[in-house]
Coordinates of C-alpha atoms in Angstrom, one line a residue:
Chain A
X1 CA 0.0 0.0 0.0
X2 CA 2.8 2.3 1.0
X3 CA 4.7 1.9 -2.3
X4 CA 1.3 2.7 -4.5
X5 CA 1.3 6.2 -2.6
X6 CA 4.5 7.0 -3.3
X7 CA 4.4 5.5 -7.1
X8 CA 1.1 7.4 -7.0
X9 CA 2.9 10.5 -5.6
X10 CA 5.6 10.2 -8.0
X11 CA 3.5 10.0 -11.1
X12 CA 1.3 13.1 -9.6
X13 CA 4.8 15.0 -9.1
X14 CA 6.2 13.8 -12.5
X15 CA 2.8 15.0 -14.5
X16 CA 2.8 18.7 -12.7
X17 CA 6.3 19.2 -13.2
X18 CA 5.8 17.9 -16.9
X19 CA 2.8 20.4 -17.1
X20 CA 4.8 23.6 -15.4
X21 CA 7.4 22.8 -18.3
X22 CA 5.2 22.6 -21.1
X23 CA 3.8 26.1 -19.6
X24 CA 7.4 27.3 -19.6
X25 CA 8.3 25.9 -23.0
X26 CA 4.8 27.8 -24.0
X27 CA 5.4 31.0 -22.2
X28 CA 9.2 30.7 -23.5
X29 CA 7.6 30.6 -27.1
X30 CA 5.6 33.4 -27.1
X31 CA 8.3 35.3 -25.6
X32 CA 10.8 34.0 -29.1
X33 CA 7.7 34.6 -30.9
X34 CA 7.5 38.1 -29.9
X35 CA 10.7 39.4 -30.6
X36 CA 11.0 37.2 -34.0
X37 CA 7.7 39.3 -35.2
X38 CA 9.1 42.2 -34.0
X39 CA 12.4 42.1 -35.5
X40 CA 15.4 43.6 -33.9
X41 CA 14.3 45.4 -30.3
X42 CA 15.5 49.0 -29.9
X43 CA 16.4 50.1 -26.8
X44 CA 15.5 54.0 -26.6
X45 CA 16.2 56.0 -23.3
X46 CA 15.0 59.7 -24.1
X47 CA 16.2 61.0 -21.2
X48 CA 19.7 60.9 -22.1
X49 CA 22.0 61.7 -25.0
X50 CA 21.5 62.4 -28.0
X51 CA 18.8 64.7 -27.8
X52 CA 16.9 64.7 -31.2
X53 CA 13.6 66.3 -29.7
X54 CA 13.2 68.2 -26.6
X55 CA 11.1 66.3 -23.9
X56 CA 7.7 67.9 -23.2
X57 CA 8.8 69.2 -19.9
X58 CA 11.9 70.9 -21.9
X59 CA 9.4 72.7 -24.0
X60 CA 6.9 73.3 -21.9
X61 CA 9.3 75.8 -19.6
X62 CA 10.5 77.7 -23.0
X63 CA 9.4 81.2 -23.6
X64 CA 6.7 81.6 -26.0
X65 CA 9.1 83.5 -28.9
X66 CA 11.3 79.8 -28.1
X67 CA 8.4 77.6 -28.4
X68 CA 6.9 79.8 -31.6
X69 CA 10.5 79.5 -33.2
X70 CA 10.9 75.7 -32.4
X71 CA 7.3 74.6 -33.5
X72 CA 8.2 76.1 -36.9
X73 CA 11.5 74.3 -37.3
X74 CA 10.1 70.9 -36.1
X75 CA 7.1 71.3 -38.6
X76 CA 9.6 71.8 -41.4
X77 CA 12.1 68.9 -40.1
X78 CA 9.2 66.2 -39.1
X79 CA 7.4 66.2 -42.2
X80 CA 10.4 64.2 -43.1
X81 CA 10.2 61.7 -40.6
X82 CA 8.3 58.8 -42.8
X83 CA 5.8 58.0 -39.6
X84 CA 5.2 61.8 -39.3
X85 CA 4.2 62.3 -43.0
X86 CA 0.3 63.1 -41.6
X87 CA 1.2 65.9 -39.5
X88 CA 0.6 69.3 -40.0
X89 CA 1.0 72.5 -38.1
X90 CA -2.6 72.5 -36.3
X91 CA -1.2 68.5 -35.3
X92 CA 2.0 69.7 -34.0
X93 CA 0.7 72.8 -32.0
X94 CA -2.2 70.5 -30.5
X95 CA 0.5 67.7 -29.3
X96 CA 2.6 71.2 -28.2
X97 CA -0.5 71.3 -25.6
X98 CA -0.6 67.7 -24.3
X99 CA 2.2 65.3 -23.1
X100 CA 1.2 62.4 -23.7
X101 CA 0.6 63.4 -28.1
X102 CA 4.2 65.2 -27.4
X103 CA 5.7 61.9 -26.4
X104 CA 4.4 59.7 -29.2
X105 CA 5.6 62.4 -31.3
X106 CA 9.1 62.2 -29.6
X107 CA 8.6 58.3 -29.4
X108 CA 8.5 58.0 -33.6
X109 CA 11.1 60.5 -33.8
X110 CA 13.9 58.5 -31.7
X111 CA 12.8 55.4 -33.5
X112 CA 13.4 56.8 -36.6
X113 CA 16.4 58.2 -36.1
X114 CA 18.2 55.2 -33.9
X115 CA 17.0 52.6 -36.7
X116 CA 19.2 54.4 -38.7
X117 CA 22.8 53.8 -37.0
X118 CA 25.3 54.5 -38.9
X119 CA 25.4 53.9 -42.9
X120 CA 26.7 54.9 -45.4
X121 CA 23.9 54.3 -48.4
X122 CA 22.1 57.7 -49.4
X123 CA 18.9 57.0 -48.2
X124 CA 20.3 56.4 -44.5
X125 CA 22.6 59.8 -45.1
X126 CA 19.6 61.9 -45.5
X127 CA 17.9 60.2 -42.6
X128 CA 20.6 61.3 -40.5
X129 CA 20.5 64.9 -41.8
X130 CA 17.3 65.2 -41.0
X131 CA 17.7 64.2 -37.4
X132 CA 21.0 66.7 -36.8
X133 CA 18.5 69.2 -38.3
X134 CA 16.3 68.3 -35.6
X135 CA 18.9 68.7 -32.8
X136 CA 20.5 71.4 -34.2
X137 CA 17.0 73.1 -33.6
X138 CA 16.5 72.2 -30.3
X139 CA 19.6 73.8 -29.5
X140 CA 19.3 77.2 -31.7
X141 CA 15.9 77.2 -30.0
X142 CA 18.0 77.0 -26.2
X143 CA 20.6 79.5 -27.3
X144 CA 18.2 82.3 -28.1
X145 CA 17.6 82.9 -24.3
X146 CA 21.3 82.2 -23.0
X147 CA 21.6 84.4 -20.6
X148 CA 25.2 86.1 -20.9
X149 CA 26.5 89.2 -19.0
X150 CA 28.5 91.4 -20.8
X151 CA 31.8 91.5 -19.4
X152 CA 32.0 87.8 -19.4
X153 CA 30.9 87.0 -23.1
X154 CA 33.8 85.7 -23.8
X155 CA 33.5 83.7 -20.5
X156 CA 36.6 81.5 -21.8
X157 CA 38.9 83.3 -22.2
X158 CA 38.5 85.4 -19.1
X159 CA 38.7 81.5 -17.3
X160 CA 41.4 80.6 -19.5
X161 CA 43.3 83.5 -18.2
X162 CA 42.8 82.6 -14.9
X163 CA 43.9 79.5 -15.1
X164 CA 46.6 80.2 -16.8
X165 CA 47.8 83.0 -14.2
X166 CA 47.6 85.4 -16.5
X167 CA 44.9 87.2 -14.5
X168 CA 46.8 88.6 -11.4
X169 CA 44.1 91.2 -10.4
Chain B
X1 CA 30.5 82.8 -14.5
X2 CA 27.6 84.2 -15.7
X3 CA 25.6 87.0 -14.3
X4 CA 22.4 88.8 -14.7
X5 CA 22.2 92.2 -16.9
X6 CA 19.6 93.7 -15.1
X7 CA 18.2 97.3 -15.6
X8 CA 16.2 99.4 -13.3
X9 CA 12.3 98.6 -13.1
X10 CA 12.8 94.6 -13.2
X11 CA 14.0 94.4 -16.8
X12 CA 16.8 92.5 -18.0
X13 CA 19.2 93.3 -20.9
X14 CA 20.4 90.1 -22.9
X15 CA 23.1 89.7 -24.6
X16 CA 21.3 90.3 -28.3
X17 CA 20.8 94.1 -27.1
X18 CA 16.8 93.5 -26.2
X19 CA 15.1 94.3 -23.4
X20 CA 12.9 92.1 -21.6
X21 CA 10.7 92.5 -18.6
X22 CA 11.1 90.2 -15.7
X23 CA 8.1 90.1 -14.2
X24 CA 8.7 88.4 -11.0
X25 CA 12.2 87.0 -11.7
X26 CA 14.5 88.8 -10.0
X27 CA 17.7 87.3 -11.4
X28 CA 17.7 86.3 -15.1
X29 CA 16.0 84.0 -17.3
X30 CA 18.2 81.3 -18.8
X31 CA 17.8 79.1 -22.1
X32 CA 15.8 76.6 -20.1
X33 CA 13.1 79.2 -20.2
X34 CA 13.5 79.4 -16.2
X35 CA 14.8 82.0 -14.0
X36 CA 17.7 81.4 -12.7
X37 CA 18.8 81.0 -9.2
X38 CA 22.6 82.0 -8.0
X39 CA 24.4 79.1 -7.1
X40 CA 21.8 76.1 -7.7
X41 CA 21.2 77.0 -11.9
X42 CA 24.2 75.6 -14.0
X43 CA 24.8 76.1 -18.0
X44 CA 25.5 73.2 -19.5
X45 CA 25.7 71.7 -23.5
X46 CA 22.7 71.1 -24.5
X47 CA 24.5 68.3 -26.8
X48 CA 24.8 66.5 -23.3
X49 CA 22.3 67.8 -20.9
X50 CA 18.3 68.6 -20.9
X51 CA 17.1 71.5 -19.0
X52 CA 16.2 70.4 -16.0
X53 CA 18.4 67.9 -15.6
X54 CA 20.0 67.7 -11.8
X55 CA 23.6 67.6 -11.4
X56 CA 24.4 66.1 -8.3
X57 CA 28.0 67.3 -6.6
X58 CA 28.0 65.9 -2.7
X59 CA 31.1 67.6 -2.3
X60 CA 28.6 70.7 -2.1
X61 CA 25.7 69.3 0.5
X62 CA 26.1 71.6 3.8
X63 CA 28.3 74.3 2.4
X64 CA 27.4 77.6 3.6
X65 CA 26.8 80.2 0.4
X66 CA 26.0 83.6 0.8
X67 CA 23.3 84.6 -1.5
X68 CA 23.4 88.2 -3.6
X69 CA 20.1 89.4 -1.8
X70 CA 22.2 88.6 1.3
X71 CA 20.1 85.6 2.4
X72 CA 22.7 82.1 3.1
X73 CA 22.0 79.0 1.7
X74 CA 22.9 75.9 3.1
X75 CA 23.7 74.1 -0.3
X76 CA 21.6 71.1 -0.7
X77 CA 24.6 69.5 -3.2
X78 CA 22.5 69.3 -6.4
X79 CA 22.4 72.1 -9.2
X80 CA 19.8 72.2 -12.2
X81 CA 20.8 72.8 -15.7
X82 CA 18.8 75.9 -16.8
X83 CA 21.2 77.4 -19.5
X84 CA 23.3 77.1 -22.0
X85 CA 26.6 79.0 -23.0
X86 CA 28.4 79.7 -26.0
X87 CA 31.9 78.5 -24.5
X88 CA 30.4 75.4 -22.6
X89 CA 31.1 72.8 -24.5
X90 CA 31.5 68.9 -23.2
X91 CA 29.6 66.5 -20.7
X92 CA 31.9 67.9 -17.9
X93 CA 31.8 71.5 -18.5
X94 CA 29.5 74.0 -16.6
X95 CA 29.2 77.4 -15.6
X96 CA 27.5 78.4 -12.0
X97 CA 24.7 81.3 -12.7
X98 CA 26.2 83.2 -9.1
X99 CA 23.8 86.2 -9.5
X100 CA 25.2 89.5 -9.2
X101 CA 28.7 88.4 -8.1
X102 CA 31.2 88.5 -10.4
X103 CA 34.1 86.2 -10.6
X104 CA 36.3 88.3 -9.1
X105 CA 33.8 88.9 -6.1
X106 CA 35.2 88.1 -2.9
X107 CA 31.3 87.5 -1.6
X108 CA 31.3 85.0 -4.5
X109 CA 31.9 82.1 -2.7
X110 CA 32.3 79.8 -6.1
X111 CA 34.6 82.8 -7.4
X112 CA 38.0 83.2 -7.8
X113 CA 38.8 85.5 -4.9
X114 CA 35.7 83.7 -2.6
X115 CA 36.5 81.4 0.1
X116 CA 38.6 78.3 -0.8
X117 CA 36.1 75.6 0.4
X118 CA 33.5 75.7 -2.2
X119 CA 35.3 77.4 -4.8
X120 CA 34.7 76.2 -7.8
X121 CA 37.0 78.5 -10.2
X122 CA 39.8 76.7 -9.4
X123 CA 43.0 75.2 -11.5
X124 CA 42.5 72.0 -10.5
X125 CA 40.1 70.8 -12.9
X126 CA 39.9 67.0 -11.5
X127 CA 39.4 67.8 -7.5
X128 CA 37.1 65.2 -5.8
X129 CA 35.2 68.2 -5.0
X130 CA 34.0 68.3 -8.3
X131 CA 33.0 65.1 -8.8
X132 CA 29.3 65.1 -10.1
X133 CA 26.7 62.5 -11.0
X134 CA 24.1 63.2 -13.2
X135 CA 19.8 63.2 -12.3
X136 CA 18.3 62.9 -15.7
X137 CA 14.8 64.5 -15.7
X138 CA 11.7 61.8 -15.7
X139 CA 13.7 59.3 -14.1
X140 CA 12.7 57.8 -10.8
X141 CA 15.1 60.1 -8.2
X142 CA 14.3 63.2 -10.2
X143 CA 11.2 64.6 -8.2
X144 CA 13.1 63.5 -5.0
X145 CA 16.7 65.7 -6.0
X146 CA 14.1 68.4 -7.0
X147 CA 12.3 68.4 -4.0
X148 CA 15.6 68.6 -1.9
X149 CA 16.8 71.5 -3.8
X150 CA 13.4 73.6 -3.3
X151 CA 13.6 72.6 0.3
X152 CA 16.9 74.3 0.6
X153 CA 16.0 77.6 -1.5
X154 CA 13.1 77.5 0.9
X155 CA 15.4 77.3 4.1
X156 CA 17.4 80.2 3.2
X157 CA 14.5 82.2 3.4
X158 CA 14.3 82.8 -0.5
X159 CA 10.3 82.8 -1.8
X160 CA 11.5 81.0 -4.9
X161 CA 10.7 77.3 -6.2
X162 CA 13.5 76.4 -8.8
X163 CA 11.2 74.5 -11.0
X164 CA 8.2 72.6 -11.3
X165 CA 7.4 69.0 -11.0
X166 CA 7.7 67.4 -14.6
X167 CA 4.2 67.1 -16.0
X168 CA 5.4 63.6 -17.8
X169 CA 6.2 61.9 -14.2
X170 CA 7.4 58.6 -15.2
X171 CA 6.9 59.0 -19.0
X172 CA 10.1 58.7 -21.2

């Protein structure tokens, strides 16, 4: 009697661990399934280098001549991006309003321009043009509000001379 | 070291020759948008950096800084990129917004000519005192370093809040 219970508990044990692993092998497949239909997975962190949009927050905080001057340069620039083709100015000034139409915005825009590594064929060559166009705007749109005082402009050079000791005063 | 251009009745002369009011910014506005606070606001590349982004420097936490308006702040060891500069180029390059001192100031504690301890123009580029880590904005200890910096600027008696919590939270 004892040795049917434990052949009984040994088949029981046996079939579960049998079924957990077929669950595994399933959940295992849909996992390879997933990123096969996918294709290759791109990891995107926006909140670090390089910056080829300016977060919401970023442009949220900008003065309104900055965010007048940016909206035009990104509507000129995104209309290039191949999932932006629908947008229009009315589109980009509504997702200008709301963060989570500003992120998708962002969202395509990374993808686009991190799928395009680096290459040397034309197509990917103006790809990347267009997205140094777009960082190159984000900055020109920073650098109209740098706040500079005159007598250190040149701030380098004043450093540089101090550094150098050739500032005694 | 940057400073502030102002002009009598709250206005502010930048460095393109216009005239801008204030409103209620007493300092400057920077390319963030923001107005800048002495000693806490930073310039940094914008190739490198958001605005907003904190710049964390425990070398600084507890350091006693005497403020332009004459209030002291007991530094809370983070900064927050607000502007950019012409001659700031690089991750490790930034330039401390220090109000109306200049860098000869000997009230400018981060000056040349202010008091060793938290000096920051100094020769010696590498010093562990300058050893930074970086807060990107929308990540999880943002709202925390943010909240520590207000809390300070709030200590030293300054009615100012640095900046606002991000409106994306934990949105990338």
């Amino acid at each position: 009697m004892r040795s049917l219970r434990i052949k009984l508990f040994c088949i029981l044990f046996l079939n579960l661990g049998l079924t957990f692993s077929a669950l595994a092998d399933k959940t295992n497949q849909n996992l390879a399934n997933k990123n096969l239909a996918s294709g290759r997975e791109i990891v995107m962190d926006m909140s670090a280098p390089p910056f080829w949009m300016s977060s919401y927050d970023e442009f949220n905080d900008l003065q309104p001549p900055q965010k007048e001057f940016y909206l035009k340069k990104l509507e000129d620039a995104l209309l290039q991006v191949p999932a932006l083709k629908e947008l229009n100015a009315k589109k980009l000034k509504d997702a200008s309003d709301w963060y989570v139409d500003w992120g998708s915005l962002r969202k395509k825009v990374y993808a686009f321009c991190l799928e395009l590594g680096e290459g040397a064929n034309a197509e990917k060559k103006a790809g990347q043009k267009i997205c140094d166009t777009l960082a190159d705007s984000r900055i020109q749109t920073l650098e109209m509000h740098e706040n500079k005082k005159q007598e250190n402009r040149d701030s380098s050079t004043a450093e540089d001379a101090f550094e150098n000791g050739e500032d005694e005063d | 070291m940057q400073g502030s251009g102002t002009l009598s009745g709250n206005r502010l002369l930048t460095y393109q020759g216009k005239v801008e009011n204030l409103g209620s910014c007493k300092t400057a506005f920077g390319a963030s948008g923001a107005c800048l606070t002495p000693f806490i606001s930073v310039a940094a590349d914008p190739r490198f950096y958001s605005m907003g982004d904190i710049i964390e420097m425990p070398s600084m936490k507890g350091k006693k800084i005497t403020m332009p308006d004459g209030s002291v702040l007991t530094h809370p060891g983070y900064f927050i990129v607000q502007d950019t500069g012409g001659a700031i180029k690089g991750a490790n390059r930034f330039d401390f917004f220090t109000g109306s001192f200049s860098l000869k100031s000997s009230l400018n504690s981060f000056g040349a000519n202010g008091f060793h301890d938290p000096q920051m123009a100094s020769k010696d580029q590498c010093s562990m005192k300058k050893q930074f880590d970086v807060v990107r904005r929308s990540t999880a200890d943002y709202e925390q370093s943010l909240a520590i910096i207000n809390a300070a600027i709030q200590d030293s008696g300054m009615k100012i809040q640095v900046a606002a919590s991000d409106q994306q939270g934990g949105l990338k």
